[in-house]
Short mmCIF file of C-alpha atoms in Angstrom, two decimals:
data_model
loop_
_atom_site.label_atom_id
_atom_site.label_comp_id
_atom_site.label_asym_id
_atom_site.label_seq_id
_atom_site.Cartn_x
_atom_site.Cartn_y
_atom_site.Cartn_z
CA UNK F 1 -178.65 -209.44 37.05
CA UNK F 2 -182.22 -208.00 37.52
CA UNK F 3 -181.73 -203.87 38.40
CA UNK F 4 -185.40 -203.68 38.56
CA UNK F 5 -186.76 -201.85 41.47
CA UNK F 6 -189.23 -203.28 44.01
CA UNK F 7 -192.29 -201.89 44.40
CA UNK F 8 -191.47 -200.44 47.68
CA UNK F 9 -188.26 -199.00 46.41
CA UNK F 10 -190.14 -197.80 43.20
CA UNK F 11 -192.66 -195.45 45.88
CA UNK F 12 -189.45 -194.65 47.37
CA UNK F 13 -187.94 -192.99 44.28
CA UNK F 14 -191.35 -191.64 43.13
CA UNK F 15 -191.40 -189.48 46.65
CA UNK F 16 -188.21 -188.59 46.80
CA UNK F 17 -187.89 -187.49 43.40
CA UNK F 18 -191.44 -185.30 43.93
CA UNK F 19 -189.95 -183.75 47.18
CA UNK F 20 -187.17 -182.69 45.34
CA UNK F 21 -188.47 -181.18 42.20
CA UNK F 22 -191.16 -178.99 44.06
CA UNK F 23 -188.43 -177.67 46.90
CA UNK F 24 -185.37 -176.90 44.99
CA UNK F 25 -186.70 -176.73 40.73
CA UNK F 26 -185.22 -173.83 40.74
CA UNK F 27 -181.88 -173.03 40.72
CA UNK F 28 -183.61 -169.89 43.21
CA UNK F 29 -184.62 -172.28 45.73
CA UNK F 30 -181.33 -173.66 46.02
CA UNK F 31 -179.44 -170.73 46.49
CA UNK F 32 -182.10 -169.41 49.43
CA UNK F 33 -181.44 -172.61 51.10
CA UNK F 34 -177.66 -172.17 50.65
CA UNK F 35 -178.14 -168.98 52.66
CA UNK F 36 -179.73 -170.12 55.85
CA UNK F 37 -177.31 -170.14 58.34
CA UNK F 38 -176.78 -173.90 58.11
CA UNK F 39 -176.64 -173.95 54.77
CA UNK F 40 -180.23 -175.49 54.20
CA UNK F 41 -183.38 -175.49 55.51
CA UNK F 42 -184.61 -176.46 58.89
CA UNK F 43 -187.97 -177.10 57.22
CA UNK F 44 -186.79 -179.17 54.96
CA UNK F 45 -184.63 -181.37 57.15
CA UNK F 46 -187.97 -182.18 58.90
CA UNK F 47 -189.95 -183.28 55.85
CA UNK F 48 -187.30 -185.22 55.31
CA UNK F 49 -187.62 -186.94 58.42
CA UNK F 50 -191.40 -187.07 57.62
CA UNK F 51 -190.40 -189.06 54.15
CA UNK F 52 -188.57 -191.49 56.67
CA UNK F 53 -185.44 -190.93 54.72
CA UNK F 54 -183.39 -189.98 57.83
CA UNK F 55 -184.42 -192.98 59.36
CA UNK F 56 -183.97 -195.21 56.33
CA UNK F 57 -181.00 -197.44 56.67
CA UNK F 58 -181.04 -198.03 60.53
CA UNK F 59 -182.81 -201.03 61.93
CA UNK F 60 -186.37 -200.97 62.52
CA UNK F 61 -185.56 -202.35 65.99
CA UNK F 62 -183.13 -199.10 66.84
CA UNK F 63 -185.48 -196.72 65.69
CA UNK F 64 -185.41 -197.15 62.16
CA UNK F 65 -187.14 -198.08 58.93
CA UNK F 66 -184.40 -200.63 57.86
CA UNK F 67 -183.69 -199.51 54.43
CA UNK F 68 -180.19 -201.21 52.76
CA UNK F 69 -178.08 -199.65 50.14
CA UNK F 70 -180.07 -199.63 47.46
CA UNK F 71 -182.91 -197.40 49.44
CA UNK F 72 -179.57 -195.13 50.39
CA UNK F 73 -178.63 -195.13 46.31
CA UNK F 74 -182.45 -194.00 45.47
CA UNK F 75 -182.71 -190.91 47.74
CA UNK F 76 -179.34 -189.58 47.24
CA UNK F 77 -179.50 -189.79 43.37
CA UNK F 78 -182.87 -188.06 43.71
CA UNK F 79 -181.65 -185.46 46.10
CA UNK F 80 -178.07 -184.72 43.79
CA UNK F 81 -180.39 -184.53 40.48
CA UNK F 82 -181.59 -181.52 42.20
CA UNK F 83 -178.95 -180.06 44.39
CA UNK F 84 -180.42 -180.66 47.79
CA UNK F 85 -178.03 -178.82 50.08
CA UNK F 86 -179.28 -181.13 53.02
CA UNK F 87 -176.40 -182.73 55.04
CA UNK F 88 -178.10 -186.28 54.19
CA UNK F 89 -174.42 -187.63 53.27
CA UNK F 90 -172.86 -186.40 55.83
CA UNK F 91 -175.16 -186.58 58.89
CA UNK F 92 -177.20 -190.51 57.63
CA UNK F 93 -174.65 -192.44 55.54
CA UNK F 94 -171.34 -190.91 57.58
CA UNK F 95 -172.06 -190.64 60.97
CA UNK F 96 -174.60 -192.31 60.89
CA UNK F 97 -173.21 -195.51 59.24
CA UNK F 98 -170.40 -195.54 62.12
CA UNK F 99 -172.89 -195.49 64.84
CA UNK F 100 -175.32 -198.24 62.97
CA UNK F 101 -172.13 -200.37 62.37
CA UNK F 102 -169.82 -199.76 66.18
CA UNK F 103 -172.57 -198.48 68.25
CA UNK F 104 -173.50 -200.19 71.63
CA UNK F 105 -177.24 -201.25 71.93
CA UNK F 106 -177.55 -198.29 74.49
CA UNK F 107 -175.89 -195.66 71.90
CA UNK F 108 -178.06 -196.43 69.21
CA UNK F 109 -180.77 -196.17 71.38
CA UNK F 110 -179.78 -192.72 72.69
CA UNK F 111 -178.98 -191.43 69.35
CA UNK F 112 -180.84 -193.44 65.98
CA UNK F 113 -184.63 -192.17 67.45
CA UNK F 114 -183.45 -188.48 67.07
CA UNK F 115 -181.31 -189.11 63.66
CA UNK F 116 -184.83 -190.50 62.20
CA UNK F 117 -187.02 -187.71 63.91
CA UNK F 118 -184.48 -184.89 62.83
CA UNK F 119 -183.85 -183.36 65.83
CA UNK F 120 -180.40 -185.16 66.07
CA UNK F 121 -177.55 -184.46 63.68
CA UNK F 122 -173.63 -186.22 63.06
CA UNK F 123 -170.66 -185.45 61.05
CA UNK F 124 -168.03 -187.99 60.91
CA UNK F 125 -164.44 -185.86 61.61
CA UNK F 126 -162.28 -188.13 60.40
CA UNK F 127 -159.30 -186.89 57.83
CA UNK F 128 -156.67 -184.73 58.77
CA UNK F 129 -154.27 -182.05 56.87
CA UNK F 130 -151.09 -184.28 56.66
CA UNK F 131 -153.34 -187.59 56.02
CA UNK F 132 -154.08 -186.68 52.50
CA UNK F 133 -156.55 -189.49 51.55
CA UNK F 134 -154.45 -192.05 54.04
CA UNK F 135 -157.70 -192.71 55.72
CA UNK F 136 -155.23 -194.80 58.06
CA UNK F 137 -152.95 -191.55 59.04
CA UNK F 138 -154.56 -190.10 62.05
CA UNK F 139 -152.37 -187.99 64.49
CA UNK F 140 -155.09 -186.83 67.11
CA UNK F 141 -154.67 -188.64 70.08
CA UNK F 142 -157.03 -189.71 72.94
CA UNK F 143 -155.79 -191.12 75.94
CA UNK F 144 -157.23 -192.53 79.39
CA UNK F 145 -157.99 -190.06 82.20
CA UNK F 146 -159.47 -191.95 84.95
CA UNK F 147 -162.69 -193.13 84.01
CA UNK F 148 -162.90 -191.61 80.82
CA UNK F 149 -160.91 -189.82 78.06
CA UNK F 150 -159.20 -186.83 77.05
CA UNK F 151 -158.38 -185.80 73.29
CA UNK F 152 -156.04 -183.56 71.39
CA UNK F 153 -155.65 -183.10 68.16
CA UNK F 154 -157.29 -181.32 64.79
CA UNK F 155 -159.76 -182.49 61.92
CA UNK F 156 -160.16 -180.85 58.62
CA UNK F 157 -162.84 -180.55 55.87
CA UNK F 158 -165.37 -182.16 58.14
CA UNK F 159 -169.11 -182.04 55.94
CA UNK F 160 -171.56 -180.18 57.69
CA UNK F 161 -169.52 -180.40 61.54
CA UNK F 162 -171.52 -176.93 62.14
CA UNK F 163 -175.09 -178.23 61.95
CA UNK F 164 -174.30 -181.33 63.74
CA UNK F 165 -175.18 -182.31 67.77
CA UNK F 166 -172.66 -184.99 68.01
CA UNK F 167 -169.59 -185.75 66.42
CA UNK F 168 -167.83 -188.95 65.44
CA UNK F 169 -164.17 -188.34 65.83
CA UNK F 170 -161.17 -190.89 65.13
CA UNK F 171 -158.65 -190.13 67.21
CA UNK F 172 -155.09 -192.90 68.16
CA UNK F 173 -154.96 -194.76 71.28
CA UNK F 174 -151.96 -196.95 70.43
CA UNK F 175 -149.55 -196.94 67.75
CA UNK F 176 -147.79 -194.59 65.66
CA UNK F 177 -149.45 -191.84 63.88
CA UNK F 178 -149.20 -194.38 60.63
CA UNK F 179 -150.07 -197.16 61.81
CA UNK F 180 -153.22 -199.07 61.19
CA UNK F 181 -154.14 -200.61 64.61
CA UNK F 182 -154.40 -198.15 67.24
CA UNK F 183 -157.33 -196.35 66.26
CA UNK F 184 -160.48 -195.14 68.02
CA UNK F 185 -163.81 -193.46 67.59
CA UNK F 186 -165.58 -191.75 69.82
CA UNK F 187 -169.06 -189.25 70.14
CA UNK F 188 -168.08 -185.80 70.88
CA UNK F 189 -170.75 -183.69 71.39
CA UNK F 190 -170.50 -180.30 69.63
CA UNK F 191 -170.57 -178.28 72.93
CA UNK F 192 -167.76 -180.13 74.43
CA UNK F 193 -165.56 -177.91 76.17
CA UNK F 194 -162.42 -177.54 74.48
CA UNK F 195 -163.83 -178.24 70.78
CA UNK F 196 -163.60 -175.29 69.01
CA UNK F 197 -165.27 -175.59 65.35
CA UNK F 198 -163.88 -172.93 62.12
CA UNK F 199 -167.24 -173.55 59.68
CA UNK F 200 -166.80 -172.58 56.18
CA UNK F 201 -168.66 -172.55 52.62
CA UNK F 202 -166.84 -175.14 50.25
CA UNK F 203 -166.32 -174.46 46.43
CA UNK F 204 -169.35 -176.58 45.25
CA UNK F 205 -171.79 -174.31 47.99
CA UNK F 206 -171.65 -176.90 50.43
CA UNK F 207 -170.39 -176.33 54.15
CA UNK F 208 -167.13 -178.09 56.20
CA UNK F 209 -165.18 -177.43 59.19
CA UNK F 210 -161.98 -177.97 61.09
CA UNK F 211 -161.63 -178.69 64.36
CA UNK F 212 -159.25 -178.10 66.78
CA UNK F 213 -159.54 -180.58 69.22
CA UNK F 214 -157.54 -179.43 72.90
CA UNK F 215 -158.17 -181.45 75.74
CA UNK F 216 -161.67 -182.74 75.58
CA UNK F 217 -162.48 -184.72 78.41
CA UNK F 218 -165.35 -187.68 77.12
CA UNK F 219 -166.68 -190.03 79.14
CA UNK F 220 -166.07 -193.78 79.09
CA UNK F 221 -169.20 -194.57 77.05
CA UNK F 222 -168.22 -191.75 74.43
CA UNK F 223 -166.07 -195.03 73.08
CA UNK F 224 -167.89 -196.06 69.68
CA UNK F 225 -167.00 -199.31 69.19
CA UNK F 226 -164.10 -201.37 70.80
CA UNK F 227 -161.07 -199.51 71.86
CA UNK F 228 -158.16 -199.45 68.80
CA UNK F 229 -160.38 -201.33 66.34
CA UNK F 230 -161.65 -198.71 64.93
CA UNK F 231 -159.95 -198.49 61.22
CA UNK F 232 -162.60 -201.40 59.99
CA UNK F 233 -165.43 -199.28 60.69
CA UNK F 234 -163.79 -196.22 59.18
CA UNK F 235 -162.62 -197.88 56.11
CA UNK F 236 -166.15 -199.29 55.01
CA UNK F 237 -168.18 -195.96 56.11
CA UNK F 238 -166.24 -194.23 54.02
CA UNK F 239 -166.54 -196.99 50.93
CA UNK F 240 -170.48 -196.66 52.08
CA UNK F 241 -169.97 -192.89 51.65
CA UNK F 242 -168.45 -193.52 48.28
CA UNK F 243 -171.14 -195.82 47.13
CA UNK F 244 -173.63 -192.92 48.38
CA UNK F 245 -171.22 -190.41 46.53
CA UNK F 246 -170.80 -192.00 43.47
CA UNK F 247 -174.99 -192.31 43.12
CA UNK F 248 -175.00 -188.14 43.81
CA UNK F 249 -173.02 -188.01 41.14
CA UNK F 250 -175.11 -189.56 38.83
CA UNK F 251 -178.12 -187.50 39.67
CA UNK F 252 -175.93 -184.50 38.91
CA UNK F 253 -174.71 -185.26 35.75
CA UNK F 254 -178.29 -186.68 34.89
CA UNK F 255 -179.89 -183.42 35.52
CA UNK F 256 -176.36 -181.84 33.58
CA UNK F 257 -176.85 -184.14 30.73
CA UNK F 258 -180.44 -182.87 30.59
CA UNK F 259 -180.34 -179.02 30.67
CA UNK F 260 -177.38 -179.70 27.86
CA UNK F 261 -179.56 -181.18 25.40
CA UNK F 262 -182.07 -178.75 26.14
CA UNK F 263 -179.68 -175.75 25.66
CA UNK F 264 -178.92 -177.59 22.72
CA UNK F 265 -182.84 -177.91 21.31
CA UNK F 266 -183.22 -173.70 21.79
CA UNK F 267 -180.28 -172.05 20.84
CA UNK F 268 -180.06 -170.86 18.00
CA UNK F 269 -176.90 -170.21 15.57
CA UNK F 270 -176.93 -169.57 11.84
CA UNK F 271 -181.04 -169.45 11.69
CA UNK F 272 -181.27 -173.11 13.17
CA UNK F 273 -180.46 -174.98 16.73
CA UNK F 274 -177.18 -175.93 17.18
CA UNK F 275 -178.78 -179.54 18.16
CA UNK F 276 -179.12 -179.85 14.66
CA UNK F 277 -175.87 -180.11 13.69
CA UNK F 278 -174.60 -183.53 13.94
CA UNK F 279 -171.02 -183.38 15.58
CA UNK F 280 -172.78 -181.51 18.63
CA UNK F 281 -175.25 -184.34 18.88
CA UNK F 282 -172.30 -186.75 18.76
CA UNK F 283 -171.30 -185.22 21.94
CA UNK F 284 -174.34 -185.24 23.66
CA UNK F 285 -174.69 -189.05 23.01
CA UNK F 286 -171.16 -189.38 24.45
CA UNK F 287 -172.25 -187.46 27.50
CA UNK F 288 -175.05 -189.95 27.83
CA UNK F 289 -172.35 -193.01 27.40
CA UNK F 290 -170.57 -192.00 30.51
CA UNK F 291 -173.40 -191.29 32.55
CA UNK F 292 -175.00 -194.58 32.07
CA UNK F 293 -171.28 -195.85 32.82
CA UNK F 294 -171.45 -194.44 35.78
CA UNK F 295 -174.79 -195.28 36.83
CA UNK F 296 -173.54 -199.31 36.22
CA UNK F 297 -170.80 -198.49 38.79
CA UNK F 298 -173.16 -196.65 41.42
CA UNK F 299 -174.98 -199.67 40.67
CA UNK F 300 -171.74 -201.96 41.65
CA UNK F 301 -170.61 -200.04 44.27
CA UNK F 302 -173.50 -200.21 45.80
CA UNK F 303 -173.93 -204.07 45.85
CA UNK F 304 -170.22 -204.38 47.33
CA UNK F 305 -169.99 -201.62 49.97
CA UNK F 306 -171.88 -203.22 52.56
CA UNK F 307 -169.73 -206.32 52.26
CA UNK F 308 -167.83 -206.99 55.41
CA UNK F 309 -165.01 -208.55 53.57
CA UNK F 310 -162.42 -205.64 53.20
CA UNK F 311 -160.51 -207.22 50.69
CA UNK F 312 -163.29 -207.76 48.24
CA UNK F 313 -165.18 -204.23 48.76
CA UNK F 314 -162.44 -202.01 48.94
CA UNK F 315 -161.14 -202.49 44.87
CA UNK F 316 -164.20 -202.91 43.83
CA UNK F 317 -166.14 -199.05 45.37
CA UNK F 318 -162.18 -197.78 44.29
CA UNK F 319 -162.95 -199.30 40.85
CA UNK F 320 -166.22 -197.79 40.66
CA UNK F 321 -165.11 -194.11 41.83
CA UNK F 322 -162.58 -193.88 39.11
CA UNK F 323 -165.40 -194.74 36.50
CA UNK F 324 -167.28 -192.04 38.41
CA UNK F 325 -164.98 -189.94 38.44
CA UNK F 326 -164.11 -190.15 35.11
CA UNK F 327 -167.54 -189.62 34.22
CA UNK F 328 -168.05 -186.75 36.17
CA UNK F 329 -165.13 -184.59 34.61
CA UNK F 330 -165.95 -185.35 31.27
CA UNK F 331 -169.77 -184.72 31.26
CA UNK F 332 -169.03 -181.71 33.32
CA UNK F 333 -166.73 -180.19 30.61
CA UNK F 334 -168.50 -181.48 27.96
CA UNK F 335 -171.27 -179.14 29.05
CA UNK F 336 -169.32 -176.35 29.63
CA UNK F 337 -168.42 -177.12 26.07
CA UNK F 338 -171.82 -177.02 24.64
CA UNK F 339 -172.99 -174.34 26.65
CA UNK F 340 -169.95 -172.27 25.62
CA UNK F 341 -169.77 -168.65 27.68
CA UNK F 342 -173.52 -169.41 30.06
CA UNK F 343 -171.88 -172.78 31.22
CA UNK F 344 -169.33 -170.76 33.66
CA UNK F 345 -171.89 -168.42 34.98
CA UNK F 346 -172.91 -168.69 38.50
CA UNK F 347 -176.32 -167.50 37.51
CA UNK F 348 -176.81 -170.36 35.70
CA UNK F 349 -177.99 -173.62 36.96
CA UNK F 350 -175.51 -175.67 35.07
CA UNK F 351 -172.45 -174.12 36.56
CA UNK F 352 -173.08 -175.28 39.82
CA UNK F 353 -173.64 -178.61 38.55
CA UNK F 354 -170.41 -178.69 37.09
CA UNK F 355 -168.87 -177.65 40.42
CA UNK F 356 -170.52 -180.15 42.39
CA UNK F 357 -169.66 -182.68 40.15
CA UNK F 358 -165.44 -181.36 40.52
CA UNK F 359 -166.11 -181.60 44.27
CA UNK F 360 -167.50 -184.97 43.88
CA UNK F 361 -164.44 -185.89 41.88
CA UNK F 362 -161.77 -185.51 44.72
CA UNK F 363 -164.27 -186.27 47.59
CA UNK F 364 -162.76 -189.09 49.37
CA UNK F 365 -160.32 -189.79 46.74
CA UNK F 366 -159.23 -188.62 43.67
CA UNK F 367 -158.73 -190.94 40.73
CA UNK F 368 -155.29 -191.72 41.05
CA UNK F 369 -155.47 -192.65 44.79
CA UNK F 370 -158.18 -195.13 43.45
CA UNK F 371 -156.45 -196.19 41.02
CA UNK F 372 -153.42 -197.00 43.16
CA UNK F 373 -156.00 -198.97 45.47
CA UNK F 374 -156.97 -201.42 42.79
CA UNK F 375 -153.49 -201.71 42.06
CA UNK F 376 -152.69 -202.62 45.38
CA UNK F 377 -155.10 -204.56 45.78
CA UNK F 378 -153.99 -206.72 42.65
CA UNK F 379 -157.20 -205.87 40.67
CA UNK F 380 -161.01 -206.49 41.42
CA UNK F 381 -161.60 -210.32 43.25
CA UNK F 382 -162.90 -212.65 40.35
CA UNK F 383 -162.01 -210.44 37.50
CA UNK F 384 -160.98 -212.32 34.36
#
């Protein structure tokens, strides 16, 4: 198949991958982002928008610039190579990918023109404590009350819930907690009365929240989507997210690969660089193996997550975030390896690398729950 990139997506990557290397080269310019009160950087959120990244996968008719995955894979590789703390996963490919693929004509016109401008932020608040990675487990409830709706219930680890306007929340409306009909989302707006967020900083100096969700009255139009259909939309925004995920993670381990072999060229042992011995630069080439592994499965996973056919997406992003996965742990070790005491410290760029990568690894699945998927799934469609 030909990989090569248009020349409109080539332009993409060349901006994106300028924007990131002049606002965050440093591993300085990361952490002073990490400390704004968000997180990141109000400023930068708006050049963003200015890039037309925010806007870049909606429709060009809702507001848009009508971008498809492969536009989504280029700025998010670009913006993990350099540790962009911007919530662009969270707020464009989660939240946002549930209101481009359930949202009424007049929703997306309320909320895409403010998502592309960046005065309008989402977090998707989907998984909750006893769920585990069940994305079909959901205990919060919402039920009718009179014209509109009322919910109860709690969300946890929700990406960047604290700098978002509006929330997408999955909540039951039939069923048993366990059962996969019976689910709803809905747009809760942060200020709801009733909604009470707990932000914190995450391991990998990111930011989440729970929320505790008692009695929030919504509107009838807060409904995303049809009433009790809403597992579909959930399960492929979250294979999108993976897709989006899995090309972070090769940006990261890109940019880990390269300050490795770098370390390698300058430090010295025994009057020479340790590059020059050979069973160091057999690792390093191993390190490259699995990142251009996992590049081919970004690659895949990309192609299949905007499929609409469950059964032939869902094995095949699973597939690829085990390879990812994979990838990620052992060029993150590997490097810690190489680096030997420096690799650990947080005053070191590649340390929080390494922990991004780790978060990236259980982020919407670990391996084994993929694993199982593909299993269950009786292997990829068409595989030999």
């Amino acid at each position: 198949m030909d990989f090569d990139l248009t020349d409109e997506q080539s332009l993409l990557k060349d901006s994106v991958t300028r924007w990131a290397a002049s606002r965050y080269g440093s591993l300085e310019q990361v952490e002073a982002a990490r400390r704004k009160p968000l997180g990141f950087d109000e400023g930068a959120w708006a050049q963003l928008a200015e890039l037309g990244l925010l806007g870049l996968p909606f429709a060009e008719e809702d507001g848009g610039f009508g971008g498809g995955p492969v536009e989504t894979l280029i700025a998010v590789e670009a913006l993990g190579r350099h540790l962009a703390p911007e919530p662009y996963l969270a707020s464009v490919v989660l939240g946002g990918g549930a209101l481009r693929l359930a949202g009424s004509a007049a929703q997306r016109e309320a909320l895409i023109p403010g998502i592309a401008e960046g005065s309008h932020r989402l977090a998707l608040a989907h998984g909750e404590r006893q769920a585990r990675y069940d994305r079909f487990d959901v205990a919060t409830t919402a039920r009718r009350d009179g014209g509109g709706w009322r919910l109860d219930g709690a969300k946890c680890v929700v990406l960047n819930a604290d700098a978002a306007q509006t929330l997408v929340v999955s909540a039951r409306t039939a069923g048993g907690r366990r059962g996969a009909d019976g689910i709803s989302l809905f747009l809760v707006p942060a200020d709801a009365p009733g909604l009470t967020l707990k932000p914190y900083p995450t391991q990998d100096g990111g930011r989440a929240a729970d929320l505790l969700l008692e009695g929030v009255a919504l509107p009838a139009d807060a409904l995303l989507g049809e009433a009790d259909a809403g597992l579909p939309v959930i399960e492929r925004v979250l294979d999108e997210g993976i897709a989006a995920l899995s090309a972070e993670a090769v940006g990261v381990m890109e940019a880990l690969h390269a300050l490795t072999v770098d370390y390698l060229k300058t430090r010295k042992q025994f009057g020479t660089a340790i590059g020059g011995f050979q069973a160091l630069q057999h690792r390093a080439v191993d390190m490259f193996v699995a990142l251009e592994q996992a590049r081919s499965m970004a690659l895949y996973a990309t192609m299949m997550a905007s499929s609409a056919d469950a059964a032939e997406r869902g094995p095949a992003v699973s597939a690829a975030k085990v390879q990812v996965n994979r990838a990620a742990r052992f060029v993150g070790q590997e490097a810690v390896q190489l680096h030997g005491g420096i690799g650990m410290t947080l005053e070191y760029l590649g340390a929080h690398l390494f922990r991004r990568l780790t978060a990236i690894e259980y982020l919407f699945g670990d391996t084994p729950h993929h694993l199982r998927r593909v299993s269950d799934a009786g292997g990829l469609l068409g595989a030999a």
